[in-house]
C-alpha cells in the first residue's frame, strides 16, 4: 500500500522525491514548470495549441552529460529532443523552438534534433 496521494491533473498535490519526474498537469500554474526548468529538475507539463487541435507536452528530463535535456511531444509523439548547455534553457529558448523569434535560433539549432522529420 502506498502513502502517495492520487494524482490530480493541474493541481500540485503529488510529492516529488529525488530526481523523479514532477507532473505540472495542464499548466494552470505556469510557475510550476518554470521554477523546475530553471534548475533543470525533471518536470513535465501539457498544453494545447492555440487552435485547440494539438496537445503539446514539454518535459525537462534533468541533467545528462552536463547538459539540460528537454523534449517536446506533439499529440504524444516525440517531436524535438534537445540537450541545452547549462544556463541556456529558459522560456525564451523554448519559445524559440516553436519558431517565435527570440534571437536564440543558433542555441536551439546546436542543442536540438527533430524527431520524425
mmCIF file of N, CA, C and O in Angstrom, residues 10-45 58-63 67-70 84 86-91 94:
data_model
loop_
_atom_site.group_PDB
_atom_site.id
_atom_site.type_symbol
_atom_site.label_atom_id
_atom_site.label_comp_id
_atom_site.label_asym_id
_atom_site.label_seq_id
_atom_site.Cartn_x
_atom_site.Cartn_y
_atom_site.Cartn_z
ATOM 1 N N UNK A 10 -3.431 19.203 -13.105
ATOM 2 C CA UNK A 10 -3.470 20.647 -12.973
ATOM 3 C C UNK A 10 -3.299 21.153 -11.553
ATOM 4 O O UNK A 10 -3.256 22.339 -11.326
ATOM 5 N N UNK A 11 -3.174 20.256 -10.581
ATOM 6 C CA UNK A 11 -3.022 20.674 -9.188
ATOM 7 C C UNK A 11 -1.785 19.992 -8.628
ATOM 8 O O UNK A 11 -1.596 18.800 -8.785
ATOM 9 N N UNK A 12 -0.928 20.766 -7.968
ATOM 10 C CA UNK A 12 0.281 20.200 -7.393
ATOM 11 C C UNK A 12 -0.043 19.520 -6.075
ATOM 12 O O UNK A 12 -0.013 20.136 -5.026
ATOM 13 N N UNK A 13 -0.359 18.237 -6.123
ATOM 14 C CA UNK A 13 -0.659 17.511 -4.899
ATOM 15 C C UNK A 13 0.313 16.367 -4.666
ATOM 16 O O UNK A 13 0.463 15.915 -3.558
ATOM 17 N N UNK A 14 0.976 15.916 -5.736
ATOM 18 C CA UNK A 14 1.917 14.804 -5.584
ATOM 19 C C UNK A 14 3.202 15.311 -4.949
ATOM 20 O O UNK A 14 3.553 16.475 -5.055
ATOM 21 N N UNK A 15 3.910 14.412 -4.294
ATOM 22 C CA UNK A 15 5.186 14.767 -3.705
ATOM 23 C C UNK A 15 6.283 14.332 -4.646
ATOM 24 O O UNK A 15 6.192 13.303 -5.288
ATOM 25 N N UNK A 16 7.334 15.152 -4.726
ATOM 26 C CA UNK A 16 8.469 14.804 -5.559
ATOM 27 C C UNK A 16 9.634 14.458 -4.655
ATOM 28 O O UNK A 16 9.931 15.186 -3.714
ATOM 29 N N UNK A 17 10.267 13.335 -4.942
ATOM 30 C CA UNK A 17 11.434 12.910 -4.174
ATOM 31 C C UNK A 17 12.589 12.678 -5.126
ATOM 32 O O UNK A 17 12.437 12.029 -6.149
ATOM 33 N N UNK A 18 13.747 13.226 -4.785
ATOM 34 C CA UNK A 18 14.940 13.000 -5.595
ATOM 35 C C UNK A 18 14.757 13.515 -7.007
ATOM 36 O O UNK A 18 14.297 14.603 -7.230
ATOM 37 N N UNK A 19 15.129 12.683 -8.002
ATOM 38 C CA UNK A 19 15.083 13.084 -9.389
ATOM 39 C C UNK A 19 13.861 12.575 -10.117
ATOM 40 O O UNK A 19 13.883 12.435 -11.323
ATOM 41 N N UNK A 20 12.782 12.289 -9.421
ATOM 42 C CA UNK A 20 11.575 11.789 -10.061
ATOM 43 C C UNK A 20 10.882 12.896 -10.854
ATOM 44 O O UNK A 20 10.919 14.056 -10.473
ATOM 45 N N UNK A 21 10.233 12.501 -11.939
ATOM 46 C CA UNK A 21 9.501 13.446 -12.773
ATOM 47 C C UNK A 21 8.335 14.046 -11.984
ATOM 48 O O UNK A 21 7.607 13.332 -11.316
ATOM 49 N N UNK A 22 8.179 15.366 -12.073
ATOM 50 C CA UNK A 22 7.066 16.060 -11.432
ATOM 51 C C UNK A 22 6.104 16.500 -12.526
ATOM 52 O O UNK A 22 6.502 17.160 -13.479
ATOM 53 N N UNK A 23 4.844 16.137 -12.415
ATOM 54 C CA UNK A 23 3.834 16.473 -13.406
ATOM 55 C C UNK A 23 3.112 17.748 -12.999
ATOM 56 O O UNK A 23 2.429 17.770 -11.980
ATOM 57 N N UNK A 24 3.267 18.787 -13.796
ATOM 58 C CA UNK A 24 2.587 20.063 -13.533
ATOM 59 C C UNK A 24 1.198 20.114 -14.153
ATOM 60 O O UNK A 24 0.584 21.180 -14.211
ATOM 61 N N UNK A 25 0.702 18.991 -14.641
ATOM 62 C CA UNK A 25 -0.657 18.940 -15.172
ATOM 63 C C UNK A 25 -0.804 19.731 -16.449
ATOM 64 O O UNK A 25 0.018 19.636 -17.355
ATOM 65 N N UNK A 26 -1.829 20.557 -16.510
ATOM 66 C CA UNK A 26 -2.158 21.279 -17.735
ATOM 67 C C UNK A 26 -1.859 22.771 -17.641
ATOM 68 O O UNK A 26 -2.620 23.602 -18.136
ATOM 69 N N UNK A 27 -0.759 23.102 -16.990
ATOM 70 C CA UNK A 27 -0.213 24.464 -16.966
ATOM 71 C C UNK A 27 -1.117 25.494 -16.303
ATOM 72 O O UNK A 27 -1.078 26.664 -16.640
ATOM 73 N N UNK A 28 -1.930 25.069 -15.341
ATOM 74 C CA UNK A 28 -2.762 26.045 -14.641
ATOM 75 C C UNK A 28 -1.899 26.971 -13.778
ATOM 76 O O UNK A 28 -2.292 28.091 -13.499
ATOM 77 N N UNK A 29 -0.710 26.501 -13.385
ATOM 78 C CA UNK A 29 0.251 27.308 -12.636
ATOM 79 C C UNK A 29 1.560 27.337 -13.419
ATOM 80 O O UNK A 29 2.374 26.428 -13.296
ATOM 81 N N UNK A 30 1.783 28.365 -14.268
ATOM 82 C CA UNK A 30 2.999 28.411 -15.082
ATOM 83 C C UNK A 30 4.289 28.321 -14.254
ATOM 84 O O UNK A 30 5.283 27.785 -14.714
ATOM 85 N N UNK A 31 4.257 28.811 -13.035
ATOM 86 C CA UNK A 31 5.434 28.766 -12.182
ATOM 87 C C UNK A 31 5.874 27.350 -11.852
ATOM 88 O O UNK A 31 7.043 27.102 -11.594
ATOM 89 N N UNK A 32 4.941 26.404 -11.859
ATOM 90 C CA UNK A 32 5.264 25.006 -11.573
ATOM 91 C C UNK A 32 6.349 24.519 -12.523
ATOM 92 O O UNK A 32 7.359 23.969 -12.095
ATOM 93 N N UNK A 33 6.171 24.723 -13.813
ATOM 94 C CA UNK A 33 7.154 24.286 -14.813
ATOM 95 C C UNK A 33 8.370 25.195 -14.814
ATOM 96 O O UNK A 33 9.512 24.719 -14.816
ATOM 97 N N UNK A 34 8.145 26.496 -14.798
ATOM 98 C CA UNK A 34 9.239 27.471 -14.906
ATOM 99 C C UNK A 34 10.259 27.322 -13.784
ATOM 100 O O UNK A 34 11.468 27.372 -14.029
ATOM 101 N N UNK A 35 9.794 27.165 -12.550
ATOM 102 C CA UNK A 35 10.715 27.057 -11.417
ATOM 103 C C UNK A 35 11.585 25.816 -11.518
ATOM 104 O O UNK A 35 12.773 25.857 -11.192
ATOM 105 N N UNK A 36 11.024 24.712 -11.947
ATOM 106 C CA UNK A 36 11.799 23.477 -12.078
ATOM 107 C C UNK A 36 12.708 23.531 -13.299
ATOM 108 O O UNK A 36 13.804 22.990 -13.288
ATOM 109 N N UNK A 37 12.259 24.191 -14.368
ATOM 110 C CA UNK A 37 13.083 24.340 -15.564
ATOM 111 C C UNK A 37 14.362 25.100 -15.230
ATOM 112 O O UNK A 37 15.439 24.731 -15.692
ATOM 113 N N UNK A 38 14.258 26.126 -14.413
ATOM 114 C CA UNK A 38 15.428 26.959 -14.117
ATOM 115 C C UNK A 38 16.543 26.180 -13.420
ATOM 116 O O UNK A 38 17.708 26.528 -13.539
ATOM 117 N N UNK A 39 16.194 25.089 -12.732
ATOM 118 C CA UNK A 39 17.218 24.266 -12.088
ATOM 119 C C UNK A 39 17.423 22.938 -12.826
ATOM 120 O O UNK A 39 18.119 22.059 -12.334
ATOM 121 N N UNK A 40 16.805 22.800 -13.987
ATOM 122 C CA UNK A 40 16.870 21.582 -14.806
ATOM 123 C C UNK A 40 16.406 20.363 -14.015
ATOM 124 O O UNK A 40 16.944 19.274 -14.143
ATOM 125 N N UNK A 41 15.386 20.550 -13.189
ATOM 126 C CA UNK A 41 14.791 19.447 -12.439
ATOM 127 C C UNK A 41 13.751 18.754 -13.306
ATOM 128 O O UNK A 41 13.033 19.414 -14.066
ATOM 129 N N UNK A 42 13.632 17.434 -13.223
ATOM 130 C CA UNK A 42 12.666 16.707 -14.047
ATOM 131 C C UNK A 42 11.232 17.203 -13.817
ATOM 132 O O UNK A 42 10.749 17.232 -12.690
ATOM 133 N N UNK A 43 10.591 17.611 -14.917
ATOM 134 C CA UNK A 43 9.249 18.171 -14.835
ATOM 135 C C UNK A 43 8.569 18.029 -16.196
ATOM 136 O O UNK A 43 9.238 18.021 -17.230
ATOM 137 N N UNK A 44 7.269 17.896 -16.185
ATOM 138 C CA UNK A 44 6.510 17.831 -17.429
ATOM 139 C C UNK A 44 5.233 18.660 -17.293
ATOM 140 O O UNK A 44 4.707 18.823 -16.193
ATOM 141 N N UNK A 45 4.774 19.186 -18.413
ATOM 142 C CA UNK A 45 3.551 19.984 -18.447
ATOM 143 C C UNK A 45 2.863 19.738 -19.785
ATOM 144 O O UNK A 45 3.529 19.501 -20.794
ATOM 145 N N UNK A 58 5.658 19.376 -22.835
ATOM 146 C CA UNK A 58 7.034 19.818 -22.636
ATOM 147 C C UNK A 58 7.589 19.078 -21.435
ATOM 148 O O UNK A 58 6.921 19.002 -20.395
ATOM 149 N N UNK A 59 8.797 18.548 -21.564
ATOM 150 C CA UNK A 59 9.411 17.806 -20.461
ATOM 151 C C UNK A 59 10.876 18.175 -20.318
ATOM 152 O O UNK A 59 11.602 18.264 -21.311
ATOM 153 N N UNK A 60 11.279 18.389 -19.082
ATOM 154 C CA UNK A 60 12.689 18.506 -18.729
ATOM 155 C C UNK A 60 13.048 17.168 -18.094
ATOM 156 O O UNK A 60 12.436 16.774 -17.102
ATOM 157 N N UNK A 61 14.006 16.452 -18.672
ATOM 158 C CA UNK A 61 14.366 15.136 -18.172
ATOM 159 C C UNK A 61 15.464 15.188 -17.115
ATOM 160 O O UNK A 61 15.739 14.192 -16.461
ATOM 161 N N UNK A 62 16.094 16.356 -16.962
ATOM 162 C CA UNK A 62 17.157 16.515 -15.978
ATOM 163 C C UNK A 62 18.500 16.718 -16.663
ATOM 164 O O UNK A 62 18.579 16.924 -17.873
ATOM 165 N N UNK A 63 19.567 16.654 -15.872
ATOM 166 C CA UNK A 63 20.919 16.870 -16.383
ATOM 167 C C UNK A 63 21.489 15.552 -16.897
ATOM 168 O O UNK A 63 21.466 14.543 -16.197
ATOM 169 N N UNK A 67 24.494 18.636 -19.467
ATOM 170 C CA UNK A 67 23.543 19.450 -20.233
ATOM 171 C C UNK A 67 22.130 19.163 -19.751
ATOM 172 O O UNK A 67 21.837 18.097 -19.228
ATOM 173 N N UNK A 68 21.235 20.135 -19.943
ATOM 174 C CA UNK A 68 19.844 20.001 -19.534
ATOM 175 C C UNK A 68 19.042 19.420 -20.699
ATOM 176 O O UNK A 68 18.978 20.021 -21.778
ATOM 177 N N UNK A 69 18.455 18.248 -20.485
ATOM 178 C CA UNK A 69 17.720 17.561 -21.556
ATOM 179 C C UNK A 69 16.251 17.975 -21.544
ATOM 180 O O UNK A 69 15.569 17.872 -20.530
ATOM 181 N N UNK A 70 15.789 18.403 -22.714
ATOM 182 C CA UNK A 70 14.432 18.896 -22.928
ATOM 183 C C UNK A 70 13.809 18.109 -24.073
ATOM 184 O O UNK A 70 14.476 17.834 -25.072
ATOM 185 N N UNK A 84 20.539 21.159 -23.884
ATOM 186 C CA UNK A 84 20.994 22.538 -23.796
ATOM 187 C C UNK A 84 22.160 22.672 -22.816
ATOM 188 O O UNK A 84 22.101 22.123 -21.709
ATOM 189 N N UNK A 86 24.300 24.226 -19.889
ATOM 190 C CA UNK A 86 23.829 24.864 -18.650
ATOM 191 C C UNK A 86 23.653 26.368 -18.859
ATOM 192 O O UNK A 86 24.471 27.018 -19.488
ATOM 193 N N UNK A 87 22.563 26.874 -18.338
ATOM 194 C CA UNK A 87 22.307 28.311 -18.379
ATOM 195 C C UNK A 87 21.649 28.812 -19.652
ATOM 196 O O UNK A 87 21.373 29.998 -19.764
ATOM 197 N N UNK A 88 21.395 27.932 -20.631
ATOM 198 C CA UNK A 88 20.804 28.406 -21.889
ATOM 199 C C UNK A 88 19.332 28.035 -22.035
ATOM 200 O O UNK A 88 18.672 28.537 -22.943
ATOM 201 N N UNK A 89 18.817 27.166 -21.166
ATOM 202 C CA UNK A 89 17.409 26.777 -21.269
ATOM 203 C C UNK A 89 16.555 27.670 -20.382
ATOM 204 O O UNK A 89 16.719 27.710 -19.167
ATOM 205 N N UNK A 90 15.667 28.430 -21.033
ATOM 206 C CA UNK A 90 14.718 29.290 -20.324
ATOM 207 C C UNK A 90 13.473 29.399 -21.209
ATOM 208 O O UNK A 90 13.401 28.764 -22.261
ATOM 209 N N UNK A 91 12.493 30.176 -20.782
ATOM 210 C CA UNK A 91 11.255 30.232 -21.555
ATOM 211 C C UNK A 91 11.479 30.812 -22.945
ATOM 212 O O UNK A 91 10.853 30.392 -23.915
ATOM 213 N N UNK A 94 12.665 27.983 -25.153
ATOM 214 C CA UNK A 94 11.548 27.099 -25.510
ATOM 215 C C UNK A 94 10.650 27.777 -26.536
ATOM 216 O O UNK A 94 10.227 27.153 -27.511
#
